Structures are given as structure tokens and as C-alpha cells.
Amino acid sequence: AEKVLGYDLLSLCLEGPRDALDRTQHCQPAVFVASLAAVEKLNHLQPEVVERCVAAAGYSVGEFAALVFAGALGFAEALYAVKVRAEAMQKASEAVPSGMLSVVGRREANYKFACLEARKHCESLGIENPVCTVSNYLFPDSRVIAGHLQALEFLQENARKYYFKRTKMLPVSGAFHTRLMEPAVEPLAEVLKSIEIQKPLLCVYSNVDGKKYMHSKHIQKLLVKQVVSPVLWEQTMHSVYERKQGTEFPYTYEVGPGNQLGAILKQCNLKAWKQYKHVDALEDEEAAET
């Protein structure tokens, strides 16, 4: 990774500084590499789990790690694509004061209507063509809304009107998975054209439509589209775990930093979550085995 990136990713992950690691251009490669490191650890501890795996999915940049795991992309090429994506998204973030707001809503929350009113508010402030839209579908009654900062501030101030129970600004620098990321599309498309993409050896689900990738051209196209499209994670969870009544749920392993995807799975499908484990590249091995 250090050769591809041109800096010491390991020491940045282990020693910081934290604010440098949180920057999009460093954070995305770190998540990608740490996810695949966790796969290696799982392979070392329980090789049969990796051998028997039938499907994979990755959240946002994690989709690149899922495709490497499935044999569709080589590690070094995928990391280089992630580097280009991360730097381009960082640059796009710096162009417009924007961000992401995590929302837990009541049943009656109408996210589209709330976003529409927030855009109108921005227009009244003289912002041309404002952006405020759902950028991540997490689980029933939970979304991430992304766009201009003024729109997100408006939503926080009017949370009760829109039946939002909880709102929290995310520690990111821009409105990822919205059209404010348009400047990142071309650089990523260019680099993906130069990379050999194979058909995945197992099912990999796309963030863009929640469906399985079919072939290499499909992967190339949707990885680019993903930058400016909402992450359909809740829909992906339904696709992955859909089965006939009485059919057993598979074992699920979340590989990489944090266990947020497990928390989301618990909200989407409690029965599937009962077969869930988390593998972090950094936990000591005794703790992982107990």
C-alpha cells in the first residue's frame, strides 16, 4: 500500500494524527486496506469461512474491497483507483461548503419533502441550484441526507416539523453520493478504464441498485456512478438476505474497522444478525477466537 500511495499508511492508521486520518484522501485508502487486512486475518483463523463464502457487499469505498475479495479487481490497481477517487472527492468537497447529516426519523417522516423545503430555503439565501438529498439508505427510519451546509442546518433547526427524532452531522468534509461529487466522476472513470476487471468469482452486490454485479463492464460503469448516487444499503440488505420462509440465514462477517454495518443489519433483519460476527484487523487474536 505504501508503494501505491506514496506515504506510510500503517503508521498513519496506528499513530495518527487523527485529523490527517479523517481526511477523505487518507480515510478511504485506510478503510479499503484495513478491510482486506481483516479478511486475511479471518482467512488465517478460520480458512473454511472464506472458502465457503457465497456473497459480498461493501459500503461506499468498501465496495472496492468486496470486489478485490471476489477476484474482480487486483489489490494494487484497486488501491490506486481508491486513491484517485479519494483525492478527487476531497477536492470536490473543498469546492462547496457541504456535508452529511445522519437522521433517525419517526414513521411519518417524509425525507423528500424535507429536502425540497431545505433546497427552497437555500434558494431564498441566494444559493443557485442547491443540493439536499438522501445520500444513504441505512435501515427503516434511518437515512443520511447530504448537500449544502445551509440546507443541513435548516433541517436540524426544523427537525421536529419533519418528524426527525435525531439528527447528527457526520465528520466528513463533503456531500458524498450526491451531484456535488460530479468533479470526481471523470478522474475515477479514467483510471477504471485502464484497469483489467474480471467477472467476480462470487456474488457482489452494488450500492447503486442493490443488485448483483453481472459482468466487468457493469462493474466499471456502476463504480463511477456510485460516487454521485445514493448508497442503497438497506435495499442491499434485503436483496442479500431474502429467502423462503424457514430457510436458514447464512453466517455474516463484517470485516474491517468498526461494526456499524452489523448495527444496521440488526435493524434490517434481526434473524440474519443472529449469525453475525465482526472481524477487525487490529484486535488481538485471543479475543477474536473466544
PDB file of C-alpha atoms in Angstrom:
ATOM      1  CA  ALA A   1       0.000   0.000   0.000  1.00  0.00           C
ATOM      2  CA  GLU A   2       2.813   2.368   0.859  1.00  0.00           C
ATOM      3  CA  LYS A   3       4.305   1.924  -2.645  1.00  0.00           C
ATOM      4  CA  VAL A   4       0.984   2.695  -4.355  1.00  0.00           C
ATOM      5  CA  LEU A   5       0.030   5.617  -2.094  1.00  0.00           C
ATOM      6  CA  GLY A   6       3.448   7.197  -1.606  1.00  0.00           C
ATOM      7  CA  TYR A   7       3.066   7.524   2.183  1.00  0.00           C
ATOM      8  CA  ASP A   8       3.198   5.224   5.235  1.00  0.00           C
ATOM      9  CA  LEU A   9      -0.448   4.220   5.669  1.00  0.00           C
ATOM     10  CA  LEU A  10       0.234   1.833   8.567  1.00  0.00           C
ATOM     11  CA  SER A  11       1.836   4.434  10.806  1.00  0.00           C
ATOM     12  CA  LEU A  12      -0.933   6.912   9.909  1.00  0.00           C
ATOM     13  CA  CYS A  13      -3.526   4.312  10.993  1.00  0.00           C
ATOM     14  CA  LEU A  14      -1.721   3.335  14.189  1.00  0.00           C
ATOM     15  CA  GLU A  15      -0.184   6.615  15.294  1.00  0.00           C
ATOM     16  CA  GLY A  16      -2.223   9.321  13.561  1.00  0.00           C
ATOM     17  CA  PRO A  17      -2.541  12.258  13.682  1.00  0.00           C
ATOM     18  CA  ARG A  18      -6.285  11.622  13.833  1.00  0.00           C
ATOM     19  CA  ASP A  19      -7.281  14.697  11.798  1.00  0.00           C
ATOM     20  CA  ALA A  20      -4.986  13.576   8.948  1.00  0.00           C
ATOM     21  CA  LEU A  21      -6.501  10.075   9.003  1.00  0.00           C
ATOM     22  CA  ASP A  22     -10.023  11.560   8.958  1.00  0.00           C
ATOM     23  CA  ARG A  23      -9.308  13.417   5.725  1.00  0.00           C
ATOM     24  CA  THR A  24     -11.144  11.778   2.820  1.00  0.00           C
ATOM     25  CA  GLN A  25      -7.941  11.311   0.804  1.00  0.00           C
ATOM     26  CA  HIS A  26      -6.400   9.181   3.600  1.00  0.00           C
ATOM     27  CA  CYS A  27      -9.545   7.724   5.153  1.00  0.00           C
ATOM     28  CA  GLN A  28     -10.756   5.873   2.040  1.00  0.00           C
ATOM     29  CA  PRO A  29      -7.464   4.013   1.358  1.00  0.00           C
ATOM     30  CA  ALA A  30      -7.247   3.226   5.103  1.00  0.00           C
ATOM     31  CA  VAL A  31     -10.732   1.673   5.189  1.00  0.00           C
ATOM     32  CA  PHE A  32     -10.014  -0.293   1.989  1.00  0.00           C
ATOM     33  CA  VAL A  33      -6.694  -1.732   3.231  1.00  0.00           C
ATOM     34  CA  ALA A  34      -7.941  -2.384   6.791  1.00  0.00           C
ATOM     35  CA  SER A  35     -10.962  -4.262   5.389  1.00  0.00           C
ATOM     36  CA  LEU A  36      -8.775  -6.574   3.308  1.00  0.00           C
ATOM     37  CA  ALA A  37      -6.355  -6.993   6.239  1.00  0.00           C
ATOM     38  CA  ALA A  38      -9.314  -8.222   8.302  1.00  0.00           C
ATOM     39  CA  VAL A  39     -10.178 -10.691   5.510  1.00  0.00           C
ATOM     40  CA  GLU A  40      -6.593 -12.016   5.682  1.00  0.00           C
ATOM     41  CA  LYS A  41      -6.907 -12.387   9.450  1.00  0.00           C
ATOM     42  CA  LEU A  42     -10.216 -14.251   9.108  1.00  0.00           C
ATOM     43  CA  ASN A  43      -8.605 -16.477   6.456  1.00  0.00           C
ATOM     44  CA  HIS A  44      -5.775 -17.227   8.896  1.00  0.00           C
ATOM     45  CA  LEU A  45      -8.110 -18.001  11.841  1.00  0.00           C
ATOM     46  CA  GLN A  46     -10.966 -19.731  10.001  1.00  0.00           C
ATOM     47  CA  PRO A  47      -9.999 -20.510   6.392  1.00  0.00           C
ATOM     48  CA  GLU A  48     -13.187 -22.517   5.845  1.00  0.00           C
ATOM     49  CA  VAL A  49     -15.286 -19.351   6.321  1.00  0.00           C
ATOM     50  CA  VAL A  50     -13.554 -17.594   3.439  1.00  0.00           C
ATOM     51  CA  GLU A  51     -13.638 -20.713   1.244  1.00  0.00           C
ATOM     52  CA  ARG A  52     -17.368 -21.180   1.749  1.00  0.00           C
ATOM     53  CA  CYS A  53     -18.317 -17.525   1.227  1.00  0.00           C
ATOM     54  CA  VAL A  54     -21.090 -17.077  -1.349  1.00  0.00           C
ATOM     55  CA  ALA A  55     -21.622 -13.298  -1.471  1.00  0.00           C
ATOM     56  CA  ALA A  56     -20.026  -9.983  -0.561  1.00  0.00           C
ATOM     57  CA  ALA A  57     -21.053  -6.344  -0.338  1.00  0.00           C
ATOM     58  CA  GLY A  58     -19.173  -3.217   0.675  1.00  0.00           C
ATOM     59  CA  TYR A  59     -20.433   0.125   1.904  1.00  0.00           C
ATOM     60  CA  SER A  60     -19.268   3.014  -0.324  1.00  0.00           C
ATOM     61  CA  VAL A  61     -15.466   2.652  -0.647  1.00  0.00           C
ATOM     62  CA  GLY A  62     -15.870  -0.832   0.886  1.00  0.00           C
ATOM     63  CA  GLU A  63     -17.319  -1.949  -2.436  1.00  0.00           C
ATOM     64  CA  PHE A  64     -13.789  -1.833  -3.896  1.00  0.00           C
ATOM     65  CA  ALA A  65     -12.600  -4.169  -1.110  1.00  0.00           C
ATOM     66  CA  ALA A  66     -15.546  -6.525  -1.776  1.00  0.00           C
ATOM     67  CA  LEU A  67     -14.600  -6.659  -5.476  1.00  0.00           C
ATOM     68  CA  VAL A  68     -10.949  -7.412  -4.665  1.00  0.00           C
ATOM     69  CA  PHE A  69     -12.099 -10.174  -2.303  1.00  0.00           C
ATOM     70  CA  ALA A  70     -14.306 -11.595  -5.103  1.00  0.00           C
ATOM     71  CA  GLY A  71     -11.389 -11.619  -7.573  1.00  0.00           C
ATOM     72  CA  ALA A  72     -12.835  -8.908  -9.845  1.00  0.00           C
ATOM     73  CA  LEU A  73     -10.047  -6.377  -9.144  1.00  0.00           C
ATOM     74  CA  GLY A  74      -6.365  -6.748  -8.261  1.00  0.00           C
ATOM     75  CA  PHE A  75      -5.289  -5.278  -4.908  1.00  0.00           C
ATOM     76  CA  ALA A  76      -2.745  -2.724  -6.212  1.00  0.00           C
ATOM     77  CA  GLU A  77      -4.936  -1.489  -9.093  1.00  0.00           C
ATOM     78  CA  ALA A  78      -7.988  -1.201  -6.854  1.00  0.00           C
ATOM     79  CA  LEU A  79      -5.987   0.706  -4.232  1.00  0.00           C
ATOM     80  CA  TYR A  80      -4.746   3.088  -6.919  1.00  0.00           C
ATOM     81  CA  ALA A  81      -8.368   3.632  -8.067  1.00  0.00           C
ATOM     82  CA  VAL A  82      -9.371   4.280  -4.435  1.00  0.00           C
ATOM     83  CA  LYS A  83      -6.518   6.794  -4.105  1.00  0.00           C
ATOM     84  CA  VAL A  84      -7.705   8.675  -7.227  1.00  0.00           C
ATOM     85  CA  ARG A  85     -11.347   8.516  -6.025  1.00  0.00           C
ATOM     86  CA  ALA A  86     -10.459   9.759  -2.532  1.00  0.00           C
ATOM     87  CA  GLU A  87      -8.318  12.662  -3.755  1.00  0.00           C
ATOM     88  CA  ALA A  88     -10.951  13.717  -6.306  1.00  0.00           C
ATOM     89  CA  MET A  89     -13.745  13.541  -3.698  1.00  0.00           C
ATOM     90  CA  GLN A  90     -11.629  15.548  -1.243  1.00  0.00           C
ATOM     91  CA  LYS A  91     -11.103  18.203  -3.913  1.00  0.00           C
ATOM     92  CA  ALA A  92     -14.828  18.266  -4.806  1.00  0.00           C
ATOM     93  CA  SER A  93     -15.650  18.639  -1.081  1.00  0.00           C
ATOM     94  CA  GLU A  94     -13.410  21.668  -0.757  1.00  0.00           C
ATOM     95  CA  ALA A  95     -15.159  23.435  -3.656  1.00  0.00           C
ATOM     96  CA  VAL A  96     -18.537  23.837  -1.871  1.00  0.00           C
ATOM     97  CA  PRO A  97     -19.347  24.118   1.869  1.00  0.00           C
ATOM     98  CA  SER A  98     -21.316  20.877   2.153  1.00  0.00           C
ATOM     99  CA  GLY A  99     -21.694  17.894   4.423  1.00  0.00           C
ATOM    100  CA  MET A 100     -23.761  14.909   5.540  1.00  0.00           C
ATOM    101  CA  LEU A 101     -26.450  14.680   8.211  1.00  0.00           C
ATOM    102  CA  SER A 102     -27.422  11.371   9.800  1.00  0.00           C
ATOM    103  CA  VAL A 103     -31.162  11.248  10.542  1.00  0.00           C
ATOM    104  CA  VAL A 104     -33.312   8.843  12.531  1.00  0.00           C
ATOM    105  CA  GLY A 105     -36.924   9.646  11.720  1.00  0.00           C
ATOM    106  CA  ARG A 106     -40.330   8.689  13.001  1.00  0.00           C
ATOM    107  CA  ARG A 107     -42.601   6.567  10.822  1.00  0.00           C
ATOM    108  CA  GLU A 108     -44.291   9.684   9.415  1.00  0.00           C
ATOM    109  CA  ALA A 109     -41.024  11.386   8.376  1.00  0.00           C
ATOM    110  CA  ASN A 110     -41.081  12.489   4.726  1.00  0.00           C
ATOM    111  CA  TYR A 111     -37.433  12.875   3.687  1.00  0.00           C
ATOM    112  CA  LYS A 112     -38.154  14.019   0.133  1.00  0.00           C
ATOM    113  CA  PHE A 113     -40.420  16.819   1.326  1.00  0.00           C
ATOM    114  CA  ALA A 114     -37.905  17.889   3.997  1.00  0.00           C
ATOM    115  CA  CYS A 115     -35.121  18.031   1.370  1.00  0.00           C
ATOM    116  CA  LEU A 116     -37.342  20.025  -1.005  1.00  0.00           C
ATOM    117  CA  GLU A 117     -38.055  22.639   1.689  1.00  0.00           C
ATOM    118  CA  ALA A 118     -34.359  22.794   2.638  1.00  0.00           C
ATOM    119  CA  ARG A 119     -33.485  23.474  -1.028  1.00  0.00           C
ATOM    120  CA  LYS A 120     -36.107  26.246  -1.163  1.00  0.00           C
ATOM    121  CA  HIS A 121     -34.553  27.744   1.962  1.00  0.00           C
ATOM    122  CA  CYS A 122     -31.137  27.735   0.239  1.00  0.00           C
ATOM    123  CA  GLU A 123     -32.613  29.435  -2.822  1.00  0.00           C
ATOM    124  CA  SER A 124     -34.016  32.172  -0.556  1.00  0.00           C
ATOM    125  CA  LEU A 125     -30.431  32.721   0.647  1.00  0.00           C
ATOM    126  CA  GLY A 126     -29.311  33.207  -2.956  1.00  0.00           C
ATOM    127  CA  ILE A 127     -27.686  29.777  -3.434  1.00  0.00           C
ATOM    128  CA  GLU A 128     -28.136  28.716  -7.041  1.00  0.00           C
ATOM    129  CA  ASN A 129     -29.063  25.111  -7.809  1.00  0.00           C
ATOM    130  CA  PRO A 130     -28.788  23.920  -4.181  1.00  0.00           C
ATOM    131  CA  VAL A 131     -28.278  20.259  -3.303  1.00  0.00           C
ATOM    132  CA  CYS A 132     -30.092  18.469  -0.482  1.00  0.00           C
ATOM    133  CA  THR A 133     -30.985  14.832  -0.984  1.00  0.00           C
ATOM    134  CA  VAL A 134     -30.941  11.393   0.648  1.00  0.00           C
ATOM    135  CA  SER A 135     -27.440  10.024   0.041  1.00  0.00           C
ATOM    136  CA  ASN A 136     -27.516   6.820   2.125  1.00  0.00           C
ATOM    137  CA  TYR A 137     -30.393   4.475   2.963  1.00  0.00           C
ATOM    138  CA  LEU A 138     -29.292   2.755   6.190  1.00  0.00           C
ATOM    139  CA  PHE A 139     -32.254   0.951   7.724  1.00  0.00           C
ATOM    140  CA  PRO A 140     -36.008   1.559   8.087  1.00  0.00           C
ATOM    141  CA  ASP A 141     -36.439   5.087   9.506  1.00  0.00           C
ATOM    142  CA  SER A 142     -32.759   5.995   9.119  1.00  0.00           C
ATOM    143  CA  ARG A 143     -31.162   7.964   6.307  1.00  0.00           C
ATOM    144  CA  VAL A 144     -28.174  10.168   5.658  1.00  0.00           C
ATOM    145  CA  ILE A 145     -29.062  13.448   3.953  1.00  0.00           C
ATOM    146  CA  ALA A 146     -26.291  15.281   2.113  1.00  0.00           C
ATOM    147  CA  GLY A 147     -25.946  18.668   0.467  1.00  0.00           C
ATOM    148  CA  HIS A 148     -25.164  22.322   1.092  1.00  0.00           C
ATOM    149  CA  LEU A 149     -24.385  23.096   4.747  1.00  0.00           C
ATOM    150  CA  GLN A 150     -27.117  25.742   4.879  1.00  0.00           C
ATOM    151  CA  ALA A 151     -29.694  23.083   3.887  1.00  0.00           C
ATOM    152  CA  LEU A 152     -28.492  20.673   6.572  1.00  0.00           C
ATOM    153  CA  GLU A 153     -28.537  23.418   9.222  1.00  0.00           C
ATOM    154  CA  PHE A 154     -32.114  24.224   8.186  1.00  0.00           C
ATOM    155  CA  LEU A 155     -33.117  20.565   8.640  1.00  0.00           C
ATOM    156  CA  GLN A 156     -31.520  20.417  12.092  1.00  0.00           C
ATOM    157  CA  GLU A 157     -33.345  23.588  13.164  1.00  0.00           C
ATOM    158  CA  ASN A 158     -36.674  22.260  11.854  1.00  0.00           C
ATOM    159  CA  ALA A 159     -36.185  18.615  12.864  1.00  0.00           C
ATOM    160  CA  ARG A 160     -39.459  18.419  14.808  1.00  0.00           C
ATOM    161  CA  LYS A 161     -41.516  19.723  11.882  1.00  0.00           C
ATOM    162  CA  TYR A 162     -40.221  16.871   9.700  1.00  0.00           C
ATOM    163  CA  TYR A 163     -40.616  14.174  12.390  1.00  0.00           C
ATOM    164  CA  PHE A 164     -36.857  13.654  12.752  1.00  0.00           C
ATOM    165  CA  LYS A 165     -36.130  12.079  16.148  1.00  0.00           C
ATOM    166  CA  ARG A 166     -32.359  12.515  15.990  1.00  0.00           C
ATOM    167  CA  THR A 167     -30.002  14.410  13.681  1.00  0.00           C
ATOM    168  CA  LYS A 168     -26.226  14.383  13.777  1.00  0.00           C
ATOM    169  CA  MET A 169     -23.664  15.939  11.450  1.00  0.00           C
ATOM    170  CA  LEU A 170     -21.164  13.337  10.229  1.00  0.00           C
ATOM    171  CA  PRO A 171     -17.419  14.051  10.499  1.00  0.00           C
ATOM    172  CA  VAL A 172     -16.932  14.240   6.722  1.00  0.00           C
ATOM    173  CA  SER A 173     -15.860  17.128   4.556  1.00  0.00           C
ATOM    174  CA  GLY A 174     -18.440  16.957   1.778  1.00  0.00           C
ATOM    175  CA  ALA A 175     -21.757  15.759   0.361  1.00  0.00           C
ATOM    176  CA  PHE A 176     -20.696  12.311  -0.831  1.00  0.00           C
ATOM    177  CA  HIS A 177     -23.037  10.338  -3.108  1.00  0.00           C
ATOM    178  CA  THR A 178     -24.698  13.498  -4.467  1.00  0.00           C
ATOM    179  CA  ARG A 179     -24.135  15.533  -7.644  1.00  0.00           C
ATOM    180  CA  LEU A 180     -21.721  17.773  -5.706  1.00  0.00           C
ATOM    181  CA  MET A 181     -19.252  14.928  -6.322  1.00  0.00           C
ATOM    182  CA  GLU A 182     -19.536  15.357 -10.144  1.00  0.00           C
ATOM    183  CA  PRO A 183     -15.898  16.611 -10.391  1.00  0.00           C
ATOM    184  CA  ALA A 184     -14.725  13.199  -9.078  1.00  0.00           C
ATOM    185  CA  VAL A 185     -16.536  11.232 -11.812  1.00  0.00           C
ATOM    186  CA  GLU A 186     -14.090  11.810 -14.683  1.00  0.00           C
ATOM    187  CA  PRO A 187     -10.837  11.010 -12.814  1.00  0.00           C
ATOM    188  CA  LEU A 188     -12.314   7.748 -11.462  1.00  0.00           C
ATOM    189  CA  ALA A 189     -13.794   6.790 -14.862  1.00  0.00           C
ATOM    190  CA  GLU A 190     -10.374   7.322 -16.496  1.00  0.00           C
ATOM    191  CA  VAL A 191      -8.493   5.151 -14.011  1.00  0.00           C
ATOM    192  CA  LEU A 192     -11.102   2.358 -14.155  1.00  0.00           C
ATOM    193  CA  LYS A 193     -10.804   2.270 -17.956  1.00  0.00           C
ATOM    194  CA  SER A 194      -7.128   1.416 -17.581  1.00  0.00           C
ATOM    195  CA  ILE A 195      -7.692  -1.439 -15.118  1.00  0.00           C
ATOM    196  CA  GLU A 196      -8.473  -5.032 -16.024  1.00  0.00           C
ATOM    197  CA  ILE A 197     -11.737  -6.046 -14.359  1.00  0.00           C
ATOM    198  CA  GLN A 198     -12.735  -9.717 -14.168  1.00  0.00           C
ATOM    199  CA  LYS A 199     -16.147 -11.266 -13.586  1.00  0.00           C
ATOM    200  CA  PRO A 200     -16.433 -11.759  -9.788  1.00  0.00           C
ATOM    201  CA  LEU A 201     -15.988 -15.335  -8.530  1.00  0.00           C
ATOM    202  CA  LEU A 202     -18.895 -14.858  -6.106  1.00  0.00           C
ATOM    203  CA  CYS A 203     -21.922 -12.552  -5.927  1.00  0.00           C
ATOM    204  CA  VAL A 204     -21.067  -8.926  -5.197  1.00  0.00           C
ATOM    205  CA  TYR A 205     -23.931  -6.508  -4.655  1.00  0.00           C
ATOM    206  CA  SER A 206     -23.797  -2.939  -5.967  1.00  0.00           C
ATOM    207  CA  ASN A 207     -24.534   0.133  -3.817  1.00  0.00           C
ATOM    208  CA  VAL A 208     -26.148   1.828  -6.834  1.00  0.00           C
ATOM    209  CA  ASP A 209     -29.088  -0.549  -7.331  1.00  0.00           C
ATOM    210  CA  GLY A 210     -28.768  -3.163  -4.550  1.00  0.00           C
ATOM    211  CA  LYS A 211     -28.423  -5.908  -7.189  1.00  0.00           C
ATOM    212  CA  LYS A 212     -25.649  -8.350  -8.112  1.00  0.00           C
ATOM    213  CA  TYR A 213     -22.931  -7.227 -10.496  1.00  0.00           C
ATOM    214  CA  MET A 214     -23.284  -9.127 -13.763  1.00  0.00           C
ATOM    215  CA  HIS A 215     -20.011  -8.550 -15.675  1.00  0.00           C
ATOM    216  CA  SER A 216     -16.867  -6.420 -15.781  1.00  0.00           C
ATOM    217  CA  LYS A 217     -18.307  -3.541 -17.874  1.00  0.00           C
ATOM    218  CA  HIS A 218     -21.192  -3.352 -15.405  1.00  0.00           C
ATOM    219  CA  ILE A 219     -18.696  -3.017 -12.524  1.00  0.00           C
ATOM    220  CA  GLN A 220     -16.739  -0.276 -14.315  1.00  0.00           C
ATOM    221  CA  LYS A 221     -19.910   1.708 -15.027  1.00  0.00           C
ATOM    222  CA  LEU A 222     -21.522   1.409 -11.586  1.00  0.00           C
ATOM    223  CA  LEU A 223     -18.367   2.129  -9.569  1.00  0.00           C
ATOM    224  CA  VAL A 224     -18.256   5.524 -11.306  1.00  0.00           C
ATOM    225  CA  LYS A 225     -21.988   6.112 -10.888  1.00  0.00           C
ATOM    226  CA  GLN A 226     -21.736   5.233  -7.181  1.00  0.00           C
ATOM    227  CA  VAL A 227     -19.809   8.466  -6.433  1.00  0.00           C
ATOM    228  CA  VAL A 228     -22.863  10.593  -7.314  1.00  0.00           C
ATOM    229  CA  SER A 229     -25.650   8.104  -6.449  1.00  0.00           C
ATOM    230  CA  PRO A 230     -27.189   7.282  -3.067  1.00  0.00           C
ATOM    231  CA  VAL A 231     -25.884   4.172  -1.298  1.00  0.00           C
ATOM    232  CA  LEU A 232     -28.832   1.752  -1.232  1.00  0.00           C
ATOM    233  CA  TRP A 233     -27.573  -0.234   1.767  1.00  0.00           C
ATOM    234  CA  GLU A 234     -30.972  -1.046   3.281  1.00  0.00           C
ATOM    235  CA  GLN A 235     -32.164  -2.314  -0.122  1.00  0.00           C
ATOM    236  CA  THR A 236     -28.924  -4.338  -0.479  1.00  0.00           C
ATOM    237  CA  MET A 237     -29.551  -5.990   2.892  1.00  0.00           C
ATOM    238  CA  HIS A 238     -32.986  -7.070   1.685  1.00  0.00           C
ATOM    239  CA  SER A 239     -31.502  -8.473  -1.548  1.00  0.00           C
ATOM    240  CA  VAL A 240     -28.762 -10.394   0.282  1.00  0.00           C
ATOM    241  CA  TYR A 241     -30.959 -11.969   2.965  1.00  0.00           C
ATOM    242  CA  GLU A 242     -34.150 -12.547   1.002  1.00  0.00           C
ATOM    243  CA  ARG A 243     -35.093 -16.225   1.324  1.00  0.00           C
ATOM    244  CA  LYS A 244     -38.076 -18.538   1.600  1.00  0.00           C
ATOM    245  CA  GLN A 245     -39.744 -18.872   4.989  1.00  0.00           C
ATOM    246  CA  GLY A 246     -37.922 -21.472   7.083  1.00  0.00           C
ATOM    247  CA  THR A 247     -34.643 -21.278   5.089  1.00  0.00           C
ATOM    248  CA  GLU A 248     -31.607 -20.814   7.356  1.00  0.00           C
ATOM    249  CA  PHE A 249     -29.755 -17.497   7.280  1.00  0.00           C
ATOM    250  CA  PRO A 250     -26.062 -17.559   6.313  1.00  0.00           C
ATOM    251  CA  TYR A 251     -23.205 -16.592   8.613  1.00  0.00           C
ATOM    252  CA  THR A 252     -22.292 -12.940   8.105  1.00  0.00           C
ATOM    253  CA  TYR A 253     -18.854 -11.475   8.798  1.00  0.00           C
ATOM    254  CA  GLU A 254     -18.190  -7.763   8.889  1.00  0.00           C
ATOM    255  CA  VAL A 255     -14.503  -7.387   8.049  1.00  0.00           C
ATOM    256  CA  GLY A 256     -12.752  -4.113   8.757  1.00  0.00           C
ATOM    257  CA  PRO A 257     -12.869  -1.079  11.011  1.00  0.00           C
ATOM    258  CA  GLY A 258     -15.968  -0.624  13.168  1.00  0.00           C
ATOM    259  CA  ASN A 259     -19.155  -2.658  13.445  1.00  0.00           C
ATOM    260  CA  GLN A 260     -21.692  -0.133  12.102  1.00  0.00           C
ATOM    261  CA  LEU A 261     -22.805  -2.489   9.325  1.00  0.00           C
ATOM    262  CA  GLY A 262     -23.671  -5.088  11.968  1.00  0.00           C
ATOM    263  CA  ALA A 263     -25.747  -2.494  13.821  1.00  0.00           C
ATOM    264  CA  ILE A 264     -27.572  -1.712  10.557  1.00  0.00           C
ATOM    265  CA  LEU A 265     -28.132  -5.424   9.844  1.00  0.00           C
ATOM    266  CA  LYS A 266     -29.688  -5.816  13.307  1.00  0.00           C
ATOM    267  CA  GLN A 267     -32.216  -3.083  12.400  1.00  0.00           C
ATOM    268  CA  CYS A 268     -32.892  -4.529   8.916  1.00  0.00           C
ATOM    269  CA  ASN A 269     -33.029  -8.241   9.736  1.00  0.00           C
ATOM    270  CA  LEU A 270     -32.768  -9.473  13.316  1.00  0.00           C
ATOM    271  CA  LYS A 271     -32.729 -13.168  12.332  1.00  0.00           C
ATOM    272  CA  ALA A 272     -29.795 -12.677   9.930  1.00  0.00           C
ATOM    273  CA  TRP A 273     -27.974 -10.594  12.552  1.00  0.00           C
ATOM    274  CA  LYS A 274     -28.023 -13.553  14.981  1.00  0.00           C
ATOM    275  CA  GLN A 275     -25.449 -15.231  12.714  1.00  0.00           C
ATOM    276  CA  TYR A 276     -23.235 -12.106  12.555  1.00  0.00           C
ATOM    277  CA  LYS A 277     -19.614 -11.669  13.695  1.00  0.00           C
ATOM    278  CA  HIS A 278     -17.188  -8.774  13.422  1.00  0.00           C
ATOM    279  CA  VAL A 279     -13.510  -9.179  12.477  1.00  0.00           C
ATOM    280  CA  ASP A 280     -11.166  -6.235  12.988  1.00  0.00           C
ATOM    281  CA  ALA A 281      -7.595  -6.341  11.694  1.00  0.00           C
ATOM    282  CA  LEU A 282      -6.322  -4.921  14.999  1.00  0.00           C
ATOM    283  CA  GLU A 283      -7.999  -6.957  17.752  1.00  0.00           C
ATOM    284  CA  ASP A 284      -5.685  -9.425  19.448  1.00  0.00           C
ATOM    285  CA  GLU A 285      -6.210 -12.983  18.271  1.00  0.00           C
ATOM    286  CA  GLU A 286      -7.214 -14.496  21.631  1.00  0.00           C
ATOM    287  CA  ALA A 287     -10.131 -12.051  21.872  1.00  0.00           C
ATOM    288  CA  ALA A 288     -11.177 -12.877  18.318  1.00  0.00           C
ATOM    289  CA  GLU A 289     -11.143 -16.615  18.988  1.00  0.00           C
ATOM    290  CA  THR A 290     -13.146 -16.594  22.218  1.00  0.00           C
TER     291      THR A 290
END
